[in-house]
JSON list of C-alpha atoms in Angstrom, two decimals:
[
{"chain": "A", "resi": 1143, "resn": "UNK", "atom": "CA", "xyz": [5.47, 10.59, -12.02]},
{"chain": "A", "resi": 1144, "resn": "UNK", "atom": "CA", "xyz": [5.72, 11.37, -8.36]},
{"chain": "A", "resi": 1145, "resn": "UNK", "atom": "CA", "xyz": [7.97, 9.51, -6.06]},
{"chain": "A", "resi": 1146, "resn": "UNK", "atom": "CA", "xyz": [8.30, 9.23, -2.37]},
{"chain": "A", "resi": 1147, "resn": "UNK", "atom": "CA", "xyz": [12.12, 8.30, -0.89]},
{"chain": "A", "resi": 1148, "resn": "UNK", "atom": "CA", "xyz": [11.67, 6.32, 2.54]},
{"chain": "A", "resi": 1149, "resn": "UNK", "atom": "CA", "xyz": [14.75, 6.26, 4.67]},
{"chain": "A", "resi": 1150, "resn": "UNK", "atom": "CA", "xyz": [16.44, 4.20, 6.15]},
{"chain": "A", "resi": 1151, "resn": "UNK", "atom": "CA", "xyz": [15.76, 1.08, 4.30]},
{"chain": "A", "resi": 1152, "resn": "UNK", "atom": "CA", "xyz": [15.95, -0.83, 7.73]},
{"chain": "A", "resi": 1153, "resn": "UNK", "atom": "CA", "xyz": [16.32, -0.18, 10.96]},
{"chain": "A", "resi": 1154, "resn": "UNK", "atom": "CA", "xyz": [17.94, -2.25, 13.86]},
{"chain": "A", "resi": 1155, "resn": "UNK", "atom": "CA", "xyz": [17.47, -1.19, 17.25]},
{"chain": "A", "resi": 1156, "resn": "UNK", "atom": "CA", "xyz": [16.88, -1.69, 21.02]},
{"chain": "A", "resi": 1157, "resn": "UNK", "atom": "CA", "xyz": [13.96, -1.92, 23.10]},
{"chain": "A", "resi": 1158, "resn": "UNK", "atom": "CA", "xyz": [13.56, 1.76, 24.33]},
{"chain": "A", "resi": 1159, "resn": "UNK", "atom": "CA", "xyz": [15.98, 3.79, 21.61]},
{"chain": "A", "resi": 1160, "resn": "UNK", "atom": "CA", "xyz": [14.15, 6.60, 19.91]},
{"chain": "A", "resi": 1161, "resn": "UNK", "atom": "CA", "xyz": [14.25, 6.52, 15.99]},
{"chain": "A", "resi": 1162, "resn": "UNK", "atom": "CA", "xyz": [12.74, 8.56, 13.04]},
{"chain": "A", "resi": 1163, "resn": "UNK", "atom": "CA", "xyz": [11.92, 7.20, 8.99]},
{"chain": "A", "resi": 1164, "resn": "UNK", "atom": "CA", "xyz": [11.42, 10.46, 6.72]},
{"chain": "A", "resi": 1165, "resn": "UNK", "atom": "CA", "xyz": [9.82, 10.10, 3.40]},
{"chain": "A", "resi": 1166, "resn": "UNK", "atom": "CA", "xyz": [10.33, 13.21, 1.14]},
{"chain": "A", "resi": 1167, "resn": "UNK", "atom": "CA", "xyz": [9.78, 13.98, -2.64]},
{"chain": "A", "resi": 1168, "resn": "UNK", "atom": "CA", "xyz": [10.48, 16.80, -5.00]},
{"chain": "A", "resi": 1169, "resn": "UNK", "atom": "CA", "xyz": [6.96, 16.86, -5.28]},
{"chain": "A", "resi": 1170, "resn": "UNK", "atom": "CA", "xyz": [3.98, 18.69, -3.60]},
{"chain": "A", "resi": 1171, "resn": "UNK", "atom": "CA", "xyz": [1.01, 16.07, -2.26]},
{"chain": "A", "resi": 1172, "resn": "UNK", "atom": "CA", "xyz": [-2.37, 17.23, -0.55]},
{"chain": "A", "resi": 1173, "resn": "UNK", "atom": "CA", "xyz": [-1.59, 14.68, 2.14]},
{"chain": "A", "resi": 1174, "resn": "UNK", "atom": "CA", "xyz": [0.58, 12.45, 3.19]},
{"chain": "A", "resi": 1175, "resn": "UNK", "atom": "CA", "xyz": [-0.53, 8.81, 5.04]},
{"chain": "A", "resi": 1176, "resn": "UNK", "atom": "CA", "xyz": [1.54, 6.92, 7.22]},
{"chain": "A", "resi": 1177, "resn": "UNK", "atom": "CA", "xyz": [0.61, 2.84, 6.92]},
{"chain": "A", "resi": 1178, "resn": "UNK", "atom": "CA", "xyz": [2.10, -0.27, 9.35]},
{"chain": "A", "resi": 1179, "resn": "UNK", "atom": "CA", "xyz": [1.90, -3.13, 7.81]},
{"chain": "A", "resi": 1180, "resn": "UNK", "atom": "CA", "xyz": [2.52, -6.78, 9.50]},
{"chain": "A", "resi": 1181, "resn": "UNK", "atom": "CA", "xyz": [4.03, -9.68, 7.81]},
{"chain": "A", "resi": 1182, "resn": "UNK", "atom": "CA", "xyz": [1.03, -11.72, 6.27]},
{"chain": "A", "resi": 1183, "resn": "UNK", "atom": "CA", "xyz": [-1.01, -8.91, 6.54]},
{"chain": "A", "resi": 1184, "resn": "UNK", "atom": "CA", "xyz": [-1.94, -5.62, 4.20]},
{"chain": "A", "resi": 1185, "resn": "UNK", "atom": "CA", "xyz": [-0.97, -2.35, 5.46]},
{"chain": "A", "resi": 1186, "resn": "UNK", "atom": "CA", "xyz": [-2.95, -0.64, 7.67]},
{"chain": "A", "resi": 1187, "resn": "UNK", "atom": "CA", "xyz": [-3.57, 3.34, 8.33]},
{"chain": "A", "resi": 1188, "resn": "UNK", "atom": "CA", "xyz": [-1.70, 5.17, 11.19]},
{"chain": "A", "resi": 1189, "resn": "UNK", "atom": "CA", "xyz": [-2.41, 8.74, 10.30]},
{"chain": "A", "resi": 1190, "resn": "UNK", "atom": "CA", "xyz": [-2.99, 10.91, 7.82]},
{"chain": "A", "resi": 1191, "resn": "UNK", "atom": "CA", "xyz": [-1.49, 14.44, 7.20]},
{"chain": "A", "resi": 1192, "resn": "UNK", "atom": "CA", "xyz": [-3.20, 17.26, 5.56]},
{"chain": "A", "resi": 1193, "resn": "UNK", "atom": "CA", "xyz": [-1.62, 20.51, 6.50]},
{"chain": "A", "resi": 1194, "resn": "UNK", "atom": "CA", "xyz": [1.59, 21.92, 6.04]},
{"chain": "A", "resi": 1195, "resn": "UNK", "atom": "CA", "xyz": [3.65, 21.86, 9.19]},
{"chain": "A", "resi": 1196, "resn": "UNK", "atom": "CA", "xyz": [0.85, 19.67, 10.95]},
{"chain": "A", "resi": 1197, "resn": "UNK", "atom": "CA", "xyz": [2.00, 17.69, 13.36]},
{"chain": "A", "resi": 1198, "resn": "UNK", "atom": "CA", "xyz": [0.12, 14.50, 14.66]},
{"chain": "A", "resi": 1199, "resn": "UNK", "atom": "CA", "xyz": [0.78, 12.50, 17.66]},
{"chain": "A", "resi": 1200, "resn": "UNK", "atom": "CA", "xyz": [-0.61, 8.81, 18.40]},
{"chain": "A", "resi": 1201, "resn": "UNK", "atom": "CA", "xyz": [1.00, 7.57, 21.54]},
{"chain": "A", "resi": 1202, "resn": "UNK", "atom": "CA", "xyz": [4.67, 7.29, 21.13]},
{"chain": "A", "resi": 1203, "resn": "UNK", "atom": "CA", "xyz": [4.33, 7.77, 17.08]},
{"chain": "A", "resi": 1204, "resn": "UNK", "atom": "CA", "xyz": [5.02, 11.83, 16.23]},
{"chain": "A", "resi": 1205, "resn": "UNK", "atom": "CA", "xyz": [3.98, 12.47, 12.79]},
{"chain": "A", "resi": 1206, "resn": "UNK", "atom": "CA", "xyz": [4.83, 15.71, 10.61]},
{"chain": "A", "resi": 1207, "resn": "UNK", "atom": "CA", "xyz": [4.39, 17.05, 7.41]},
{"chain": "A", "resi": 1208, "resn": "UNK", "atom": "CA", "xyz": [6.14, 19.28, 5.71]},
{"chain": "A", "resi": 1209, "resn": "UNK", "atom": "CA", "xyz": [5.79, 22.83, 5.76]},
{"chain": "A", "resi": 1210, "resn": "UNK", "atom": "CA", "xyz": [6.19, 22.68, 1.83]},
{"chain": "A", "resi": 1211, "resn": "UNK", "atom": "CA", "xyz": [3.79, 19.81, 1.62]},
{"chain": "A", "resi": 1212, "resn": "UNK", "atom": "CA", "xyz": [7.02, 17.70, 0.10]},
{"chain": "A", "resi": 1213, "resn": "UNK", "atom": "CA", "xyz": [8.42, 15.37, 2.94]},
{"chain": "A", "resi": 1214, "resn": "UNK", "atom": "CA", "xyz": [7.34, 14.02, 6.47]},
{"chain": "A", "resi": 1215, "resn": "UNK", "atom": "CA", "xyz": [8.69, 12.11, 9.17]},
{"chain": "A", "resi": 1216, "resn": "UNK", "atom": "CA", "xyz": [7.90, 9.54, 11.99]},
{"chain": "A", "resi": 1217, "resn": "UNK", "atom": "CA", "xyz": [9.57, 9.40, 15.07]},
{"chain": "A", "resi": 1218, "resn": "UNK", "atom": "CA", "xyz": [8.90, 6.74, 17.62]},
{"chain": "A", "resi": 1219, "resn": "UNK", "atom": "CA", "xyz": [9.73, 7.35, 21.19]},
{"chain": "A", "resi": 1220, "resn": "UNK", "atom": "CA", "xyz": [10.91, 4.80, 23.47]},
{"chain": "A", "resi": 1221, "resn": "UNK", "atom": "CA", "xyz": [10.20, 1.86, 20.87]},
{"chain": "A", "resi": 1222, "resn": "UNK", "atom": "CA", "xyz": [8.97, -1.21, 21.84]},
{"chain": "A", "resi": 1223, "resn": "UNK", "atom": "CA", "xyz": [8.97, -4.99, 20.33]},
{"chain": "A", "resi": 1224, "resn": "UNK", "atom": "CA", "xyz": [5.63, -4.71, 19.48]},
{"chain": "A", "resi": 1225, "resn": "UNK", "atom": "CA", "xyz": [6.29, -1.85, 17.18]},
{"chain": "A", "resi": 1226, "resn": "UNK", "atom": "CA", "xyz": [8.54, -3.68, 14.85]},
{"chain": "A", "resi": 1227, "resn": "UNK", "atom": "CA", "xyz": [7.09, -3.91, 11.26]},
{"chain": "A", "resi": 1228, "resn": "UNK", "atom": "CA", "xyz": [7.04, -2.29, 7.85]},
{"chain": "A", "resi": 1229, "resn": "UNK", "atom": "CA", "xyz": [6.42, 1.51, 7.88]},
{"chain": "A", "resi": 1230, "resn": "UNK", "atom": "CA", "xyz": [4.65, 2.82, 4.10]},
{"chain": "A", "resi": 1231, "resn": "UNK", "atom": "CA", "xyz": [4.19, 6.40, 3.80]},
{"chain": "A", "resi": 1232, "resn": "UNK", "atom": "CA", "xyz": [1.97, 7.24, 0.72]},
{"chain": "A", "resi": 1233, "resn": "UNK", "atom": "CA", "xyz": [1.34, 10.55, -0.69]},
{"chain": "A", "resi": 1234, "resn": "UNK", "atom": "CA", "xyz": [-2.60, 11.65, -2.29]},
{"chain": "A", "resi": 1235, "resn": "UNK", "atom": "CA", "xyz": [-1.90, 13.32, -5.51]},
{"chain": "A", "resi": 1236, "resn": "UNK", "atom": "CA", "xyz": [-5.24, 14.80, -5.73]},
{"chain": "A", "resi": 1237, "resn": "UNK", "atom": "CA", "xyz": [-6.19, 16.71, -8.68]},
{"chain": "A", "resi": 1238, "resn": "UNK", "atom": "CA", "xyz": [-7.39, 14.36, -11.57]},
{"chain": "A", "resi": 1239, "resn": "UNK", "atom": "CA", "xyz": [-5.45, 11.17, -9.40]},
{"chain": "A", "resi": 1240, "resn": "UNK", "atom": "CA", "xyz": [-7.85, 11.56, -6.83]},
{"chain": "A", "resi": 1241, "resn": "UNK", "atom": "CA", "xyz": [-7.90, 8.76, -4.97]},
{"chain": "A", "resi": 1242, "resn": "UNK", "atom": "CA", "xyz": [-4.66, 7.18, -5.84]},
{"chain": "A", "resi": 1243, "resn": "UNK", "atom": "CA", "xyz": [-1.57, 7.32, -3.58]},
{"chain": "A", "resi": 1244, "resn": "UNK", "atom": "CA", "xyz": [1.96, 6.68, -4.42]},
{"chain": "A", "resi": 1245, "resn": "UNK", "atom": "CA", "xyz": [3.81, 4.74, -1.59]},
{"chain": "A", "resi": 1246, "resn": "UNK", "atom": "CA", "xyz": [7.36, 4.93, -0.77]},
{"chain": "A", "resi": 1247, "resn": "UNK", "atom": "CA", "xyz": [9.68, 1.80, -0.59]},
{"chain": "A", "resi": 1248, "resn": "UNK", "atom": "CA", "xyz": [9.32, 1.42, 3.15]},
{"chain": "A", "resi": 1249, "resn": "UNK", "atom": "CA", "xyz": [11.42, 1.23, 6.35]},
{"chain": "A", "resi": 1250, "resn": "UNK", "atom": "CA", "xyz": [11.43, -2.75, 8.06]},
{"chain": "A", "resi": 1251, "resn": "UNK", "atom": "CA", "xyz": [12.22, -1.68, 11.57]},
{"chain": "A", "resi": 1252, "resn": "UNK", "atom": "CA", "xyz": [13.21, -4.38, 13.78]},
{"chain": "A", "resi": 1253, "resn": "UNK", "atom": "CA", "xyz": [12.68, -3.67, 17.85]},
{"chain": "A", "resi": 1254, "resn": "UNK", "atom": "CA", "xyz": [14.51, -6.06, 20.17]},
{"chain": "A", "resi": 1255, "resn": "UNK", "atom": "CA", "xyz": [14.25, -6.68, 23.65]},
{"chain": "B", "resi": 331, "resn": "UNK", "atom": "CA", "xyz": [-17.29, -5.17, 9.80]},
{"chain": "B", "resi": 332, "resn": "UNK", "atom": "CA", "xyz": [-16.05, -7.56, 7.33]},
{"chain": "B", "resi": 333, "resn": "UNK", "atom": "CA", "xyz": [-12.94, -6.07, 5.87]},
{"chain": "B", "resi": 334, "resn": "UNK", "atom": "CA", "xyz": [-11.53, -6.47, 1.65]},
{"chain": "B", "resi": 335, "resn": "UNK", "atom": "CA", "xyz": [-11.39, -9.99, 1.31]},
{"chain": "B", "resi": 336, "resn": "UNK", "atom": "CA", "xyz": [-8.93, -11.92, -1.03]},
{"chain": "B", "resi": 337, "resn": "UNK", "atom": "CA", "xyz": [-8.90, -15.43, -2.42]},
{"chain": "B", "resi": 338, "resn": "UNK", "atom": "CA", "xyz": [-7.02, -17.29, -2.42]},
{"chain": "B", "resi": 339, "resn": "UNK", "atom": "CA", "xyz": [-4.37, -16.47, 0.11]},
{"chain": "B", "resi": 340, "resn": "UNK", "atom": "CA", "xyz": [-1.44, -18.45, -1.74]},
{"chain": "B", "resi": 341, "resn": "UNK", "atom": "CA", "xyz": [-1.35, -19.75, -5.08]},
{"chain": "B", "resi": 342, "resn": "UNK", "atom": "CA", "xyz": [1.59, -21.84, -6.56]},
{"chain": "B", "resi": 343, "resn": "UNK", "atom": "CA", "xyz": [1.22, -22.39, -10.44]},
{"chain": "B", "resi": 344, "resn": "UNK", "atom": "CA", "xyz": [3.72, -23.45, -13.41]},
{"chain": "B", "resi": 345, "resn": "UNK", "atom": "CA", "xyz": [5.03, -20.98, -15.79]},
{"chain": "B", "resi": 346, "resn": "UNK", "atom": "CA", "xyz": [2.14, -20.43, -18.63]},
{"chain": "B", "resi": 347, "resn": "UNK", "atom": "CA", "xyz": [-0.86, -21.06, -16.92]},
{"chain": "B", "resi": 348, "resn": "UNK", "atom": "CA", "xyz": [-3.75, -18.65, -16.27]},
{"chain": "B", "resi": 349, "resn": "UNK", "atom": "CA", "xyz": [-4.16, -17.13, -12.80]},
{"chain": "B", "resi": 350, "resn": "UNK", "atom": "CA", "xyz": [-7.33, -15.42, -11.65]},
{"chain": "B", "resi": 351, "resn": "UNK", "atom": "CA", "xyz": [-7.20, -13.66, -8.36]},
{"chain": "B", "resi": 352, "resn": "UNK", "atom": "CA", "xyz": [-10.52, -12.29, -6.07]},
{"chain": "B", "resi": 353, "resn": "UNK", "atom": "CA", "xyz": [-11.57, -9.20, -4.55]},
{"chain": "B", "resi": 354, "resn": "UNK", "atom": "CA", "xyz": [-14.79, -8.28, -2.49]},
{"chain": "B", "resi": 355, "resn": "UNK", "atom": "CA", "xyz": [-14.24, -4.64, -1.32]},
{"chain": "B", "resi": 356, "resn": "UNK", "atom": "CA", "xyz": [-15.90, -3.24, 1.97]},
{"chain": "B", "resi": 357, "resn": "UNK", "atom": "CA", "xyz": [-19.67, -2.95, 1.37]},
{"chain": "B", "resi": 358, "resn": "UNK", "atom": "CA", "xyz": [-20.18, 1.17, 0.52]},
{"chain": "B", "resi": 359, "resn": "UNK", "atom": "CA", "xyz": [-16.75, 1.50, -0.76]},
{"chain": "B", "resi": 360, "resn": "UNK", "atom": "CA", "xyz": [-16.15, 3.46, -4.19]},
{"chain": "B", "resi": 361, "resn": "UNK", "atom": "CA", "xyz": [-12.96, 2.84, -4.79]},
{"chain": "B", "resi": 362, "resn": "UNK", "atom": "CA", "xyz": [-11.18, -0.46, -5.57]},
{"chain": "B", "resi": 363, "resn": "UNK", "atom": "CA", "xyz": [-7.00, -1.00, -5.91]},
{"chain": "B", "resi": 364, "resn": "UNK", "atom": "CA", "xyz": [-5.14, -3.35, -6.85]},
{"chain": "B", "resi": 365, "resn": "UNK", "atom": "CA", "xyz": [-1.09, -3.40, -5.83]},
{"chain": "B", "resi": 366, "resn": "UNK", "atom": "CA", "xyz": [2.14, -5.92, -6.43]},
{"chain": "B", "resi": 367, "resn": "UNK", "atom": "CA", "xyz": [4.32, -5.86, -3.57]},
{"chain": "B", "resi": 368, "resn": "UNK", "atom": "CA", "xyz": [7.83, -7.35, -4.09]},
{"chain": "B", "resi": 369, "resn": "UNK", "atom": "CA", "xyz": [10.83, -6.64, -2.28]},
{"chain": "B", "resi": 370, "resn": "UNK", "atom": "CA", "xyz": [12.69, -5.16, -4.83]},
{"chain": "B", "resi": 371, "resn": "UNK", "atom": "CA", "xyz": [9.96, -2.81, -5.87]},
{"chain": "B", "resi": 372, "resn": "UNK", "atom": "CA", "xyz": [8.02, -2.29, -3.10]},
{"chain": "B", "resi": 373, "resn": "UNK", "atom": "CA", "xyz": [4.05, -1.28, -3.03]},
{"chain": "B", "resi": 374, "resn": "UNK", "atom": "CA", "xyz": [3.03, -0.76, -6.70]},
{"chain": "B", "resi": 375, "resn": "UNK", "atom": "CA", "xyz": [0.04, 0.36, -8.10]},
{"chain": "B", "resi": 376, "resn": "UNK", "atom": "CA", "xyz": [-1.35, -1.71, -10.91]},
{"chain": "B", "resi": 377, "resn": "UNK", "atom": "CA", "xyz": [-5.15, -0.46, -11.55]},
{"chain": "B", "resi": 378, "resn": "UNK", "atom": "CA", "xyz": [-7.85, 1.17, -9.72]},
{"chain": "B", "resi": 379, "resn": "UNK", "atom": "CA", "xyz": [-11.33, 1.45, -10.11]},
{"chain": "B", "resi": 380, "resn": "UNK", "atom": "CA", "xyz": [-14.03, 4.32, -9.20]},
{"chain": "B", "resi": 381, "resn": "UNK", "atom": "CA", "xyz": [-17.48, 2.90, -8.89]},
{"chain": "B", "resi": 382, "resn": "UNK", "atom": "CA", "xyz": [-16.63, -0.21, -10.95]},
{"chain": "B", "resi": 383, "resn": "UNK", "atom": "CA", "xyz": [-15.11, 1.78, -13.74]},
{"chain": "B", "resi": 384, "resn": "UNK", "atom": "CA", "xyz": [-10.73, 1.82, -14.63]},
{"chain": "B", "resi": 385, "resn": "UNK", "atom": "CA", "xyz": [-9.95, 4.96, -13.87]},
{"chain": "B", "resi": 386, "resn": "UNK", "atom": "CA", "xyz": [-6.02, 4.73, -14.09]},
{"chain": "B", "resi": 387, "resn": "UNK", "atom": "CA", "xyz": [-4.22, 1.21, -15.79]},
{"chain": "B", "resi": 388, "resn": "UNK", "atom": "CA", "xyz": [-0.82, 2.32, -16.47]},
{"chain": "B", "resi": 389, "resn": "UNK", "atom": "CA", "xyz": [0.73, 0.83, -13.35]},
{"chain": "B", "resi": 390, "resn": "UNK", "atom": "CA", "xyz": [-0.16, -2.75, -15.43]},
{"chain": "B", "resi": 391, "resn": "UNK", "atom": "CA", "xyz": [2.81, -4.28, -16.04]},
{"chain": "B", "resi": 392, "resn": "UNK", "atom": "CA", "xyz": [1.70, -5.72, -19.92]},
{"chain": "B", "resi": 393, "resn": "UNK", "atom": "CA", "xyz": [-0.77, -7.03, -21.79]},
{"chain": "B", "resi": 394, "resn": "UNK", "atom": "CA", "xyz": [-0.94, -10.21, -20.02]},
{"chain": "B", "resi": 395, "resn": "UNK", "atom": "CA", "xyz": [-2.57, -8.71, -16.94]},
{"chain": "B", "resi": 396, "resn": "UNK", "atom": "CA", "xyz": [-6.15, -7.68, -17.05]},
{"chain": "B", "resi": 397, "resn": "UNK", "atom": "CA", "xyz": [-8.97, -6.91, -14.11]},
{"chain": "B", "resi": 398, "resn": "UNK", "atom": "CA", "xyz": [-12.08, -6.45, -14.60]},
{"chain": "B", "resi": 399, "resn": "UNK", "atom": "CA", "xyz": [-14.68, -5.42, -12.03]},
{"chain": "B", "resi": 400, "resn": "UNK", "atom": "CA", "xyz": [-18.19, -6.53, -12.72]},
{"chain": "B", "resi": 401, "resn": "UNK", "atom": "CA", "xyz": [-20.44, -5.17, -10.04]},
{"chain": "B", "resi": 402, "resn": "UNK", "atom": "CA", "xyz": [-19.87, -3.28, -6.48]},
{"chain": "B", "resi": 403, "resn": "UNK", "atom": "CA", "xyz": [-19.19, -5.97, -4.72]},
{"chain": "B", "resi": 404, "resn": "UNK", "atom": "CA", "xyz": [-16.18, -7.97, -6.56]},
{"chain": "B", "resi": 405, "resn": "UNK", "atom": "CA", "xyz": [-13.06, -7.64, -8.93]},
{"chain": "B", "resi": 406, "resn": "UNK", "atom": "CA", "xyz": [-10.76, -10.10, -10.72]},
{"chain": "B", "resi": 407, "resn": "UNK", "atom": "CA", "xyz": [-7.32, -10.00, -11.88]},
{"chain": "B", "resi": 408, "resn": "UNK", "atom": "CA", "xyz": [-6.21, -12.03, -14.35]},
{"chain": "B", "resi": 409, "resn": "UNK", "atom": "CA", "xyz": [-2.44, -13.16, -15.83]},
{"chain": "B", "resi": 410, "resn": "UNK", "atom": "CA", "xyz": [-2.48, -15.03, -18.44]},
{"chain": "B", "resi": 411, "resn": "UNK", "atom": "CA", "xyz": [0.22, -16.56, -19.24]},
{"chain": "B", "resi": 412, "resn": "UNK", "atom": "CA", "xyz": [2.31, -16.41, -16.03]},
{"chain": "B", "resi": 413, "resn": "UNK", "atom": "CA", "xyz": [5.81, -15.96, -15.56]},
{"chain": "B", "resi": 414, "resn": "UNK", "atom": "CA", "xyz": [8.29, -16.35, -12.72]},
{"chain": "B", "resi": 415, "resn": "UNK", "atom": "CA", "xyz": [8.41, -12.49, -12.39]},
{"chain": "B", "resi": 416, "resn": "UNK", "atom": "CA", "xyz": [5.02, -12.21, -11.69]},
{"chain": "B", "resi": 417, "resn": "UNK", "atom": "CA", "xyz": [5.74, -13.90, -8.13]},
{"chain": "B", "resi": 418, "resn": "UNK", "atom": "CA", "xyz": [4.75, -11.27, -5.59]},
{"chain": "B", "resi": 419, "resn": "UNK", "atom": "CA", "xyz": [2.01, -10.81, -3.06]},
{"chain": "B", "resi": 420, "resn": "UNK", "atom": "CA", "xyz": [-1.05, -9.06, -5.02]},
{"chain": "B", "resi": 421, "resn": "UNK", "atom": "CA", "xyz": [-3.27, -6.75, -2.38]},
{"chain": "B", "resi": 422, "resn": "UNK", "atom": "CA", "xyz": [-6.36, -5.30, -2.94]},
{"chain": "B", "resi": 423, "resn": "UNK", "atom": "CA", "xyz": [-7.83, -2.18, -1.53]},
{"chain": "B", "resi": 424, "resn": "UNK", "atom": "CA", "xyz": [-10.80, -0.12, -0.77]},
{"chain": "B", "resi": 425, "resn": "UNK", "atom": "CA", "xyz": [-11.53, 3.47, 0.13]},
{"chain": "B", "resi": 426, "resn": "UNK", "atom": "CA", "xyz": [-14.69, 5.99, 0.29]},
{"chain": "B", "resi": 427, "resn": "UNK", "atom": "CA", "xyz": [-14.70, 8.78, -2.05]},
{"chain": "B", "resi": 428, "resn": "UNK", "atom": "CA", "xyz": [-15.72, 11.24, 0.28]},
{"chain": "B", "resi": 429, "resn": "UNK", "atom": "CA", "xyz": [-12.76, 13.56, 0.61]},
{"chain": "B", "resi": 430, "resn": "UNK", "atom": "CA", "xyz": [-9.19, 13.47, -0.46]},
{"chain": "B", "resi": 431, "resn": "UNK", "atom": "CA", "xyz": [-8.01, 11.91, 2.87]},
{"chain": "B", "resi": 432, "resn": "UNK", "atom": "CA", "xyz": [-10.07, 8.62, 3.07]},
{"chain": "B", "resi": 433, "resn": "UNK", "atom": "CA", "xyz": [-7.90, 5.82, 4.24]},
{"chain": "B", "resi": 434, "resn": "UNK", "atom": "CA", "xyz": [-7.68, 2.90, 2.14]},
{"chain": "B", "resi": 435, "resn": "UNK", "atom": "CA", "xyz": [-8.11, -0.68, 3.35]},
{"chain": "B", "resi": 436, "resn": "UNK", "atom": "CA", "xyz": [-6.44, -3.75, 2.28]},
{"chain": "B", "resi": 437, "resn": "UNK", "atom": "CA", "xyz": [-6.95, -7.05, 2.45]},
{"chain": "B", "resi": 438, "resn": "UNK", "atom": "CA", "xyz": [-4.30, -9.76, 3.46]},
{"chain": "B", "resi": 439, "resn": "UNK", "atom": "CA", "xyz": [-3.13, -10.40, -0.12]},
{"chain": "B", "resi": 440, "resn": "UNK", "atom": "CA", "xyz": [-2.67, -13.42, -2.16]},
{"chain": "B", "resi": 441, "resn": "UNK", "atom": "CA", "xyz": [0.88, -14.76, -2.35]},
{"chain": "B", "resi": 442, "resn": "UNK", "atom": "CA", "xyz": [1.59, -16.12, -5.93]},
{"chain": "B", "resi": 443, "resn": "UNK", "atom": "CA", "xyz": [4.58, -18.05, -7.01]},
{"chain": "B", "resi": 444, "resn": "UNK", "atom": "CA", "xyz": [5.31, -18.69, -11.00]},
{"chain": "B", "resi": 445, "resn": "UNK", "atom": "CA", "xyz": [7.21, -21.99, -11.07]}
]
């Protein structure tokens, strides 16, 4: 069974602080997605990673996978209110789970003014 | 577009009575999911289809949860008989099978408490 580890759990901060959530695993995935997800809503795709050692900007977000193809991290620069929410990263298994992704626990990051 | 849609979006029910929750995918899509989210065990996989066919079950929790997915276009999944632990908010997804790194799309969920 593959996991994914999401850390930290939850993050405080203040409007304008930097911050990064890293998801890693002892195992190897053939890409890794990074979802936001809004309270009553589903989660919804930010990026996806294919390549070890990509790295993938959208805006402030900074996405990067792994040079191994085990772990990745999202830093946020300068974070704002409006980017407060529930950060998923889910790995693709391929192989004979293609299609299926196994999600980490999550990071609730909270953004204040 | 219209996005995965879900019915109903809450559902309150006693303990030991049959609940049936909806799925219409995104029109084209090949693959249908179906996840628990609790806050305790986050995001979990429970089934997924490939065009209408299970393809992987073993993230159902027992024998008292089934889905079934009769055509393209919708999916069901059933608990019967309910209990208190089954309170979570169920999501359904859909994604394209065209390549490894299709996205997939969820709907809003259905929020189900077991009294």
């Amino acid at each position: 069974t593959q996991l994914l580890e999401q850390s930290p759990q939850f993050l405080s901060i203040q409007e304008g602080e930097n911050l990064t959530v890293y998801c890693n695993s002892s195992s190897v995935f053939s890409s890794l997605q990074w979802y936001r997800q809004e309270p009553g809503e589903g989660p919804v795709l930010l990026v996806t990673v294919v390549t070890g050692g990509e790295v993938k900007k959208l805006k402030r977000l900074t996405f990067q996978f792994g040079d191994a193809r085990k772990d990745s991290s999202l830093h946020i620069t300068a974070a704002q209110p409006g980017d407060t929410g529930l950060y998923l990263c889910a790995g693709a298994a391929g192989g004979t789970s293609y299609g299926k992704l196994t999600f980490g626990q999550g990071t609730i990051l909270t953004v204040h003014p | 577009d219209a996005g995965v849609i879900q019915s109903p979006r809450h559902e309150v029910t006693e303990m030991g009575q049959e609940v049936t929750l909806r799925c219409k995918p995104i029109s084209g899509h090949d693959y249908l999911f179906w996840y628990r989210q609790t806050m305790m065990r986050g995001l979990e996989l429970l089934i997924y289809f490939n065009n209408n066919v299970p393809i992987d079950d073993s993230g159902m929790p027992e024998d008292r949860f089934s889905a079934k997915m009769p055509n393209a276009s919708f999916s069901t999944l059933k608990i019967q008989p309910s209990e208190p632990r089954d309170s979570a908010v169920y999501f359904c997804a859909s994604s394209l099978a065209q390549g490894r790194n299709q996205p997939q799309h969820f709907g809003d969920g259905t929020r189900l408490s077991i009294l």
